[in-house]
């Protein structure tokens, strides 16, 4: 198997295509749009999930004040304009930002959108016990004033040189105060009707939602653009696999759009050759990585709720973590898994260029002998000749888990072999994606629970500024049973020096100084092997040749301009 994978590392290409964005000519005249999101959403409330699949599905309904376009530029959406220092929207002392809503906005139930909804959305996420997955985006927001029905002023506890965390992008859309007023704090998760069918401002509204399965949406009759969307309804299918989704668009033509096609480039090229669809890619900051669990996982089947708050005897040794990283051949993994839709990265923040550190470039070269030497010098030796190193009676045996996905299983097999060569024994575990990325706090197999030693997944910064993303590794963002297993610091790493630099970043205005601090924070994560970056991944999806208006967007939701999608005229 290993030989097969290595042999597959050859020059491959996934073509990227850009499409025109002419607006549809009539509302709801193109029938049903069929989307295949094989990682099925489990909620339509992005505040209760950090999963991309849930955020994407919710973006059909819920919208932010501003979005990022395919080039990463910020554009007004529900807001009239982007607030800046120059236009007076950002205060000179950088302690407030003023957002002004477009006039005439309505929710899908016909009621007006007001600044009170902006204020309520903040309250909803920041109320204690809510389990809000997006709290890092609202970092330092102290209060919201509503100067009038269309004006919301966000006040920050400290100067906020980059004040565009809240309400920019699909992670922090507006929610309707009237619908969610009884869903504050611990009640948030139990508001099933609201979470599964939120009232929104987007082009569609939910009419049926089956968590982990399918969802159906109908056109929003109150949508602000008279002739959009062109499609009258949307079917979002979940389940299956990336391969099933790809075939459904590229080979059989049963579906119009397939998301997240994490497949071998050779497989994708063969599918695209059938002539029914096109593969599209886009780069931003999506990084396939390994998270290393610095805590002792609970034994399978035990009653312990997640990792115990004690250091793992082996994983807590930075030299073990260093050796795990050194032994990986990232170039081979990238070529095998993604072709030109992937790039080797040694950073958890791979871009924009000003934020990309060059201090870690050496990780791109595999060094098996060096990794063996690192372990030997740290006292991890194979004294009994069984191929597994040990120290003080503790063997280097790890459980490596990820979601069920062809590329990730290939990566698991490669890593297992390379780690075997340096004296580490690995048990592989793959978990159905709908479970691994779910928000069920009682399920031990979720990404946040992390009942293993190593896990692989992908995540990205929500925008071009990485402050909110980097704050995900703050001490306060460790998922625990007490916070409903929310938070991105899944490995349980905590360094007060890191938190202090985050505070400095949040108070720094000059772009070059912000970039330097971001690079330092990136280096702390990478050089402590809290996270092991592997591949800077382009988003890879596919659409039918009969679908027009798609503009692949790796900075926002891929469905960001779905109101402009239409059926090609024959």
Coordinates of C-alpha atoms in Angstrom, one line a residue:
X1 CA 0.0 0.0 0.0
X2 CA 2.8 2.4 0.9
X3 CA 4.5 1.7 -2.4
X4 CA 1.2 2.4 -4.2
X5 CA 0.8 5.8 -2.5
X6 CA 4.4 6.9 -3.1
X7 CA 4.1 5.8 -6.8
X8 CA 1.1 8.1 -7.1
X9 CA 3.1 11.2 -6.3
X10 CA 3.4 12.6 -9.8
X11 CA 2.7 15.9 -11.4
X12 CA -1.1 16.3 -11.5
X13 CA -3.4 19.3 -12.2
X14 CA -6.8 20.4 -11.0
X15 CA -7.9 23.3 -13.3
X16 CA -9.5 26.3 -11.7
X17 CA -12.3 28.1 -13.5
X18 CA -13.7 31.6 -13.1
X19 CA -17.3 32.3 -14.1
X20 CA -19.2 35.4 -15.0
X21 CA -21.5 36.8 -12.3
X22 CA -24.4 38.2 -14.3
X23 CA -27.5 38.4 -12.1
X24 CA -30.4 36.0 -12.8
X25 CA -33.1 37.4 -14.9
X26 CA -36.2 36.1 -13.0
X27 CA -36.8 34.8 -9.5
X28 CA -37.5 31.1 -8.9
X29 CA -37.7 30.1 -12.6
X30 CA -34.9 27.6 -12.7
X31 CA -36.4 24.9 -10.5
X32 CA -34.5 23.0 -7.9
X33 CA -30.7 23.4 -7.2
X34 CA -29.2 20.2 -5.9
X35 CA -26.2 20.5 -3.6
X36 CA -24.2 17.5 -2.3
X37 CA -22.5 18.2 1.0
X38 CA -21.4 14.7 2.0
X39 CA -20.4 16.0 5.4
X40 CA -24.0 16.6 6.4
X41 CA -24.9 19.6 8.5
X42 CA -26.2 19.0 12.0
X43 CA -27.5 22.5 12.7
X44 CA -28.3 25.7 10.8
X45 CA -27.1 27.9 13.6
X46 CA -23.4 28.7 13.0
X47 CA -23.1 30.0 16.6
X48 CA -23.5 26.5 17.9
X49 CA -21.0 24.9 15.6
X50 CA -17.5 25.6 14.4
X51 CA -17.9 23.1 11.5
X52 CA -17.5 24.4 8.0
X53 CA -20.4 22.2 6.8
X54 CA -22.8 23.8 9.2
X55 CA -21.6 27.3 8.5
X56 CA -22.0 26.7 4.8
X57 CA -25.5 25.4 5.1
X58 CA -26.6 28.2 7.3
X59 CA -25.2 30.8 4.8
X60 CA -28.2 30.0 2.6
X61 CA -30.3 31.7 5.2
X62 CA -28.3 33.9 7.6
X63 CA -26.1 36.8 6.4
X64 CA -23.4 39.0 7.9
X65 CA -23.0 42.8 7.7
X66 CA -19.9 42.2 5.4
X67 CA -18.4 39.4 3.5
X68 CA -15.0 38.6 1.9
X69 CA -15.0 38.2 -1.9
X70 CA -12.9 35.5 -3.7
X71 CA -9.8 37.7 -3.6
X72 CA -10.2 38.3 0.2
X73 CA -11.4 41.8 -0.1
X74 CA -14.1 43.0 2.4
X75 CA -17.4 44.0 0.8
X76 CA -20.5 45.4 2.4
X77 CA -23.4 43.0 2.5
X78 CA -26.2 44.0 4.9
X79 CA -24.3 47.1 5.7
X80 CA -24.3 50.2 3.5
X81 CA -20.5 50.5 3.5
X82 CA -17.4 49.1 5.3
X83 CA -16.6 51.4 8.3
X84 CA -13.1 52.8 8.2
X85 CA -11.0 55.5 10.0
X86 CA -11.2 57.5 6.8
X87 CA -15.0 57.5 6.6
X88 CA -15.5 57.9 10.3
X89 CA -17.0 54.5 10.8
X90 CA -14.0 53.5 13.0
X91 CA -13.3 55.8 15.9
X92 CA -10.0 57.7 16.1
X93 CA -9.2 55.9 19.4
X94 CA -10.1 52.6 17.7
X95 CA -12.4 51.7 20.6
X96 CA -15.6 51.6 18.5
X97 CA -16.9 50.8 15.1
X98 CA -20.2 52.0 13.6
X99 CA -22.2 49.8 11.3
X100 CA -25.1 51.2 9.3
X101 CA -27.6 48.8 7.9
X102 CA -29.0 49.2 4.4
X103 CA -32.5 50.7 4.3
X104 CA -35.5 48.4 3.8
X105 CA -34.0 45.1 4.9
X106 CA -36.5 42.5 6.1
X107 CA -36.3 39.1 7.6
X108 CA -38.0 36.3 5.7
X109 CA -41.1 36.7 7.9
X110 CA -41.5 40.2 6.6
X111 CA -40.4 42.0 9.8
X112 CA -37.7 44.8 9.6
X113 CA -34.1 44.1 10.3
X114 CA -32.9 46.6 12.9
X115 CA -29.8 47.5 14.9
X116 CA -31.5 45.8 17.8
X117 CA -30.9 42.5 16.0
X118 CA -27.2 43.4 15.8
X119 CA -27.1 44.0 19.5
X120 CA -29.1 40.9 20.3
X121 CA -26.7 38.7 18.2
X122 CA -23.8 39.8 20.4
X123 CA -25.8 39.1 23.6
X124 CA -26.8 35.7 22.3
X125 CA -23.2 34.6 21.7
X126 CA -21.6 36.1 24.8
X127 CA -24.2 35.0 27.4
X128 CA -22.6 32.6 29.8
X129 CA -23.5 29.0 29.2
X130 CA -24.5 29.4 25.6
X131 CA -21.7 27.2 24.2
X132 CA -21.2 29.8 21.4
X133 CA -18.6 28.5 19.1
X134 CA -17.8 31.9 17.7
X135 CA -16.9 33.8 20.9
X136 CA -13.4 34.4 19.7
X137 CA -14.8 36.6 17.0
X138 CA -16.4 38.9 19.6
X139 CA -13.2 39.2 21.6
X140 CA -13.0 42.5 23.5
X141 CA -16.5 43.7 22.5
X142 CA -17.8 45.4 25.6
X143 CA -21.2 46.7 24.5
X144 CA -23.4 47.6 21.5
X145 CA -25.3 50.9 21.3
X146 CA -28.2 51.4 18.9
X147 CA -28.1 55.0 18.0
X148 CA -31.2 54.5 15.8
X149 CA -33.0 51.6 14.1
X150 CA -30.3 51.2 11.4
X151 CA -27.1 52.2 13.3
X152 CA -25.2 49.9 15.7
X153 CA -22.0 51.0 17.5
X154 CA -19.8 48.3 18.8
X155 CA -17.6 49.4 21.7
X156 CA -14.4 47.6 22.5
X157 CA -12.8 47.2 25.9
X158 CA -9.4 48.1 24.4
X159 CA -8.3 49.8 21.2
X160 CA -9.1 47.4 18.3
X161 CA -6.9 48.1 15.4
X162 CA -8.7 45.4 13.4
X163 CA -12.3 45.7 14.4
X164 CA -13.8 43.4 11.7
X165 CA -14.1 40.2 13.7
X166 CA -17.8 40.5 14.6
X167 CA -20.4 40.3 11.7
X168 CA -17.9 39.8 8.9
X169 CA -18.1 36.5 7.1
X170 CA -20.5 33.6 7.5
X171 CA -19.4 32.6 11.0
X172 CA -21.1 35.6 12.6
X173 CA -24.3 36.5 10.8
X174 CA -27.2 38.4 12.2
X175 CA -29.9 36.3 13.9
X176 CA -33.4 37.6 14.6
X177 CA -33.9 38.8 18.2
X178 CA -37.6 38.0 18.1
X179 CA -36.9 34.3 17.2
X180 CA -34.0 33.7 19.6
X181 CA -35.0 35.8 22.6
X182 CA -35.8 32.7 24.6
X183 CA -32.7 30.9 23.6
X184 CA -30.0 32.6 25.7
X185 CA -27.4 30.9 27.8
X186 CA -27.9 27.3 28.6
X187 CA -31.2 27.3 26.7
X188 CA -29.4 27.9 23.3
X189 CA -28.9 24.2 22.4
X190 CA -32.4 23.2 23.2
X191 CA -34.0 25.7 20.9
X192 CA -34.4 23.2 18.1
X193 CA -37.0 25.0 16.1
X194 CA -34.8 28.1 15.8
X195 CA -31.6 26.2 15.3
X196 CA -33.0 24.1 12.6
X197 CA -35.0 26.8 10.8
X198 CA -33.6 30.2 11.6
X199 CA -35.4 33.2 10.2
X200 CA -32.9 35.0 8.0
X201 CA -32.3 37.6 5.3
X202 CA -30.6 35.3 2.8
X203 CA -32.1 34.2 -0.6
X204 CA -33.6 31.0 0.9
X205 CA -35.4 29.7 4.0
X206 CA -35.4 26.3 5.5
X207 CA -38.6 24.2 5.1
X208 CA -37.2 20.8 6.1
X209 CA -34.0 19.9 8.0
X210 CA -32.9 16.4 9.0
X211 CA -29.6 16.7 11.0
X212 CA -26.9 14.6 9.5
X213 CA -29.0 13.8 6.4
X214 CA -30.8 16.2 4.1
X215 CA -32.3 19.7 4.1
X216 CA -34.6 21.5 1.8
X217 CA -34.9 25.2 1.3
X218 CA -37.4 27.4 -0.6
X219 CA -36.9 30.8 -2.0
X220 CA -37.2 33.7 0.5
X221 CA -40.2 35.7 -0.7
X222 CA -38.9 38.8 1.1
X223 CA -35.4 38.6 -0.4
X224 CA -34.2 42.2 -1.2
X225 CA -33.2 41.6 -4.8
X226 CA -36.4 41.3 -6.9
X227 CA -35.1 39.0 -9.6
X228 CA -33.1 36.7 -7.4
X229 CA -32.5 33.9 -6.7
X230 CA -33.1 32.1 -10.0
X231 CA -33.7 28.8 -8.2
X232 CA -37.0 28.3 -6.5
X233 CA -35.7 25.7 -4.1
X234 CA -32.5 24.0 -2.9
X235 CA -32.0 20.3 -1.9
X236 CA -28.9 19.8 0.2
X237 CA -28.0 16.1 0.5
X238 CA -25.7 14.8 3.2
X239 CA -24.0 11.5 3.8
X240 CA -22.1 9.2 1.6
X241 CA -18.5 10.1 0.8
X242 CA -16.5 12.7 -1.2
X243 CA -16.2 10.2 -4.0
X244 CA -20.0 9.6 -4.1
X245 CA -20.5 13.4 -4.2
X246 CA -18.0 13.9 -6.9
X247 CA -19.5 11.2 -9.1
X248 CA -23.0 12.6 -8.6
X249 CA -21.9 15.9 -10.3
X250 CA -19.0 15.0 -12.6
X251 CA -20.1 11.6 -13.9
X252 CA -23.9 11.1 -13.5
X253 CA -25.1 14.7 -13.4
X254 CA -27.6 14.0 -10.7
X255 CA -26.4 16.9 -8.6
X256 CA -25.4 20.5 -9.5
X257 CA -22.7 21.1 -6.9
X258 CA -20.5 18.9 -4.8
X259 CA -18.6 20.4 -1.9
X260 CA -15.2 19.5 -0.4
X261 CA -14.0 16.9 -2.8
X262 CA -11.0 15.7 -0.9
X263 CA -10.0 13.0 -3.4
X264 CA -6.9 11.9 -5.2
X265 CA -6.2 14.2 -8.1
X266 CA -6.1 11.2 -10.4
X267 CA -9.6 10.3 -9.3
X268 CA -10.9 13.8 -9.8
X269 CA -9.4 14.2 -13.2
X270 CA -10.9 10.9 -14.3
X271 CA -14.3 12.1 -13.1
X272 CA -14.0 15.4 -14.8
X273 CA -13.1 13.7 -18.1
X274 CA -16.7 12.5 -18.3
X275 CA -17.6 16.0 -19.4
X276 CA -20.6 16.7 -17.2
X277 CA -18.9 19.1 -14.8
X278 CA -15.9 21.1 -13.8
X279 CA -13.6 21.0 -10.7
X280 CA -13.0 24.4 -9.1
X281 CA -10.4 25.4 -6.5
X282 CA -9.6 28.4 -4.3
X283 CA -6.8 29.1 -1.8
X284 CA -7.0 31.1 1.4
X285 CA -5.7 29.8 4.8
X286 CA -7.1 26.2 4.9
X287 CA -4.5 24.0 6.5
X288 CA -4.6 20.2 6.9
X289 CA -2.9 19.6 10.1
X290 CA -2.2 17.2 13.0
X291 CA -3.3 18.2 16.5
X292 CA -1.3 16.6 19.2
X293 CA -3.1 15.9 22.5
X294 CA -0.9 16.9 25.4
X295 CA -3.4 15.4 27.9
X296 CA -4.0 11.7 28.7
X297 CA -7.0 10.5 26.7
X298 CA -9.7 8.6 28.6
X299 CA -9.6 4.9 28.1
X300 CA -12.3 3.7 25.6
X301 CA -15.4 2.7 27.3
X302 CA -14.6 4.5 30.5
X303 CA -17.0 6.9 32.3
X304 CA -14.4 9.8 32.2
X305 CA -15.6 12.8 30.3
X306 CA -12.9 13.4 27.8
X307 CA -9.1 13.8 28.3
X308 CA -8.0 14.0 31.9
X309 CA -6.4 17.2 33.0
X310 CA -3.0 15.6 33.4
X311 CA 0.0 15.6 31.0
X312 CA 0.4 12.6 28.7
X313 CA 3.8 11.1 29.7
X314 CA 5.0 10.8 26.1
X315 CA 3.2 13.5 24.2
X316 CA 4.1 16.1 26.8
X317 CA 7.7 15.6 25.8
X318 CA 8.4 18.2 23.0
X319 CA 11.1 15.9 21.6
X320 CA 8.5 13.2 20.8
X321 CA 6.3 15.8 19.1
X322 CA 9.4 17.1 17.2
X323 CA 10.2 13.6 16.0
X324 CA 6.6 13.0 14.8
X325 CA 6.9 16.1 12.7
X326 CA 10.4 15.5 11.4
X327 CA 9.6 12.1 10.0
X328 CA 6.8 13.3 7.7
X329 CA 7.3 13.8 4.0
X330 CA 4.9 16.6 3.4
X331 CA 5.8 17.0 -0.3
X332 CA 4.7 13.4 -1.0
X333 CA 1.6 13.8 1.1
X334 CA 0.7 17.0 -0.8
X335 CA 1.3 15.5 -4.2
X336 CA -0.6 12.3 -3.5
X337 CA -3.5 13.9 -1.8
X338 CA -4.0 17.2 -3.6
X339 CA -1.8 17.7 -6.6
X340 CA -1.8 21.4 -7.6
X341 CA -4.7 21.9 -5.3
X342 CA -2.3 21.7 -2.3
X343 CA 0.9 23.3 -1.2
X344 CA 3.4 22.2 1.4
X345 CA 3.2 24.4 4.5
X346 CA 5.2 24.7 7.6
X347 CA 2.8 27.3 9.1
X348 CA -0.6 27.2 10.6
X349 CA -1.1 30.7 9.1
X350 CA 0.1 30.3 5.5
X351 CA -1.2 33.7 4.2
X352 CA -1.6 36.4 3.2
X353 CA 2.1 36.7 2.4
X354 CA 2.8 39.4 5.1
X355 CA 1.6 37.0 7.7
X356 CA 3.4 33.9 6.5
X357 CA 6.5 33.1 8.6
X358 CA 9.7 31.9 6.9
X359 CA 11.2 30.7 10.2
X360 CA 9.8 27.1 9.8
X361 CA 10.6 26.3 6.2
X362 CA 12.8 23.4 7.2
X363 CA 9.8 21.3 8.0
X364 CA 9.3 20.6 4.3
X365 CA 12.2 18.2 4.2
X366 CA 11.6 14.7 5.7
X367 CA 14.4 13.6 8.2
X368 CA 13.9 10.0 9.4
X369 CA 17.4 9.7 10.7
X370 CA 17.2 13.0 12.5
X371 CA 13.9 12.0 14.1
X372 CA 15.5 8.8 15.3
X373 CA 18.4 10.7 16.8
X374 CA 16.1 13.2 18.6
X375 CA 14.2 10.3 20.3
X376 CA 17.4 8.5 21.3
X377 CA 18.9 11.7 22.8
X378 CA 15.6 12.2 24.7
X379 CA 15.9 8.7 26.3
X380 CA 13.4 6.9 24.1
X381 CA 15.0 3.6 23.1
X382 CA 14.0 0.2 21.9
X383 CA 15.8 -2.0 24.4
X384 CA 13.9 -5.2 23.8
X385 CA 14.0 -5.0 20.0
X386 CA 10.3 -5.1 19.4
X387 CA 10.5 -2.0 17.2
X388 CA 8.7 0.3 19.8
X389 CA 10.7 2.9 21.7
X390 CA 10.1 3.3 25.4
X391 CA 11.2 5.3 28.4
X392 CA 10.6 4.6 32.1
X393 CA 8.2 1.8 31.1
X394 CA 6.1 4.0 28.8
X395 CA 6.0 2.9 25.2
X396 CA 5.5 5.2 22.2
X397 CA 2.1 3.8 21.2
X398 CA -0.4 6.3 19.9
X399 CA -3.9 6.4 18.6
X400 CA -4.3 8.4 15.4
X401 CA -7.8 9.4 14.4
X402 CA -9.4 11.4 11.6
X403 CA -12.6 11.5 9.6
X404 CA -13.4 8.8 7.1
X405 CA -12.0 10.2 3.8
X406 CA -9.9 8.6 1.1
X407 CA -7.1 11.2 1.2
X408 CA -7.0 11.2 5.0
X409 CA -6.8 7.5 5.2
X410 CA -3.9 7.6 2.7
X411 CA -2.2 10.1 4.9
X412 CA -2.8 8.0 8.0
X413 CA -1.1 5.0 6.3
X414 CA 1.9 7.0 5.2
X415 CA 2.4 8.5 8.6
X416 CA 2.0 5.2 10.3
X417 CA 4.8 3.7 8.2
X418 CA 7.1 6.7 8.7
X419 CA 6.5 6.6 12.4
X420 CA 7.2 2.9 12.5
X421 CA 10.6 3.6 11.0
X422 CA 11.4 5.8 14.0
X423 CA 10.1 3.4 16.6
X424 CA 6.6 4.6 17.2
X425 CA 3.6 2.3 17.0
X426 CA 0.4 3.8 15.7
X427 CA -3.2 2.5 15.9
X428 CA -5.3 4.1 13.1
X429 CA -8.9 5.1 13.7
X430 CA -11.2 6.7 11.2
X431 CA -14.6 8.1 12.2
X432 CA -17.6 9.0 10.0
X433 CA -17.3 12.7 9.2
X434 CA -20.8 13.5 10.4
X435 CA -19.8 12.2 13.8
X436 CA -16.2 13.5 13.9
X437 CA -17.3 17.0 13.1
X438 CA -20.6 16.9 15.0
X439 CA -21.5 19.1 17.9
X440 CA -22.8 16.3 20.1
X441 CA -21.2 16.9 23.5
X442 CA -21.9 13.3 24.6
X443 CA -20.1 11.7 21.7
X444 CA -16.5 10.7 22.5
X445 CA -15.5 10.6 18.8
X446 CA -15.8 14.3 18.0
X447 CA -12.9 16.5 17.1
X448 CA -13.4 18.6 20.3
X449 CA -13.5 15.6 22.6
X450 CA -10.3 14.3 21.1
X451 CA -10.2 10.9 22.9
X452 CA -7.0 9.9 21.0
X453 CA -3.3 11.1 20.9
X454 CA -3.2 12.5 17.4
X455 CA -5.9 13.7 15.1
X456 CA -6.0 15.2 11.6
X457 CA -8.4 17.7 10.2
X458 CA -8.4 21.0 8.4
X459 CA -9.4 24.5 9.5
X460 CA -8.8 28.1 8.4
X461 CA -8.7 31.7 9.5
X462 CA -12.1 33.3 8.9
X463 CA -10.5 36.2 7.1
X464 CA -7.4 37.9 6.0
X465 CA -6.5 39.0 9.6
X466 CA -5.6 36.0 11.8
X467 CA -6.2 37.5 15.2
X468 CA -9.4 35.7 16.0
X469 CA -8.1 32.5 14.5
X470 CA -4.9 32.6 16.6
X471 CA -6.9 33.3 19.7
X472 CA -8.3 29.8 19.3
X473 CA -5.2 28.5 21.0
X474 CA -5.6 30.7 24.0
X475 CA -5.8 28.9 27.4
X476 CA -9.5 29.8 27.7
X477 CA -10.4 28.0 24.5
X478 CA -9.6 24.4 25.6
X479 CA -12.7 22.3 25.1
X480 CA -14.0 20.7 28.4
X481 CA -17.1 19.2 29.7
X482 CA -17.7 22.5 31.6
X483 CA -18.0 24.6 28.4
X484 CA -20.0 22.0 26.4
X485 CA -16.9 20.9 24.5
X486 CA -16.6 24.1 22.6
X487 CA -13.3 25.8 21.6
X488 CA -10.5 25.2 19.1
X489 CA -7.6 24.5 21.4
X490 CA -8.3 20.8 21.2
X491 CA -4.8 19.7 22.2
X492 CA -5.1 21.3 25.7
X493 CA -2.0 23.5 25.3
X494 CA -1.8 26.5 27.6
X495 CA 1.0 29.1 27.6
X496 CA 0.5 32.5 29.4
X497 CA 3.2 34.0 27.2
X498 CA 1.1 33.2 24.1
X499 CA -2.0 34.7 25.7
X500 CA 0.0 37.8 26.5
X501 CA 1.1 38.2 22.9
X502 CA -2.5 37.8 21.8
X503 CA -3.3 40.8 24.1
X504 CA -0.5 42.8 22.4
X505 CA -1.8 41.9 19.0
X506 CA -5.3 43.1 19.9
X507 CA -3.8 46.5 20.8
X508 CA -1.5 46.9 17.8
X509 CA -2.5 49.1 14.9
X510 CA 0.3 49.3 12.4
X511 CA -0.2 46.6 9.7
X512 CA 3.5 45.6 9.7
X513 CA 3.6 45.3 13.5
X514 CA 0.4 43.2 13.5
X515 CA 1.9 40.9 10.8
X516 CA 5.1 40.5 12.9
X517 CA 3.2 39.5 16.0
X518 CA 1.0 37.1 14.1
X519 CA 4.2 35.4 12.7
X520 CA 5.5 35.1 16.2
X521 CA 2.3 33.5 17.5
X522 CA 2.3 31.1 14.5
X523 CA 5.9 30.2 15.3
X524 CA 5.1 29.5 19.0
X525 CA 2.4 27.0 17.9
X526 CA 4.5 25.4 15.3
X527 CA 7.8 25.3 17.1
X528 CA 6.2 23.8 20.2
X529 CA 4.6 21.2 18.0
X530 CA 1.2 22.0 19.4
X531 CA -0.1 21.7 15.9
X532 CA 1.8 20.1 12.9
X533 CA 0.9 21.8 9.6
X534 CA 0.9 19.5 6.6
X535 CA -0.8 21.0 3.5
X536 CA -2.0 24.5 2.5
X537 CA -5.2 23.2 0.9
X538 CA -7.2 24.8 -1.8
X539 CA -10.9 24.2 -1.4
X540 CA -11.9 21.7 -4.1
X541 CA -15.5 21.4 -5.2
X542 CA -17.2 20.7 -8.5
X543 CA -20.3 22.0 -10.3
X544 CA -22.3 20.9 -13.3
X545 CA -21.6 22.4 -16.7
X546 CA -25.2 23.5 -16.7
X547 CA -24.7 25.7 -13.6
X548 CA -23.6 29.3 -14.1
X549 CA -22.7 32.1 -11.8
X550 CA -20.5 30.2 -9.5
X551 CA -17.5 32.1 -8.1
X552 CA -15.4 29.8 -6.0
X553 CA -14.6 31.5 -2.7
X554 CA -12.2 30.1 -0.2
X555 CA -12.4 33.2 2.1
X556 CA -16.1 33.0 2.8
X557 CA -18.9 30.5 2.3
X558 CA -18.7 28.7 -1.1
X559 CA -22.4 29.6 -1.3
X560 CA -21.7 33.3 -0.7
X561 CA -23.3 34.4 -4.0
X562 CA -25.8 31.6 -4.5
X563 CA -28.4 34.3 -5.3
X564 CA -26.5 34.8 -8.6
X565 CA -26.4 31.1 -9.6
X566 CA -28.6 30.1 -12.4
X567 CA -29.2 27.3 -14.9
X568 CA -27.4 27.7 -18.2
X569 CA -29.6 28.5 -21.2
X570 CA -29.6 25.7 -23.8

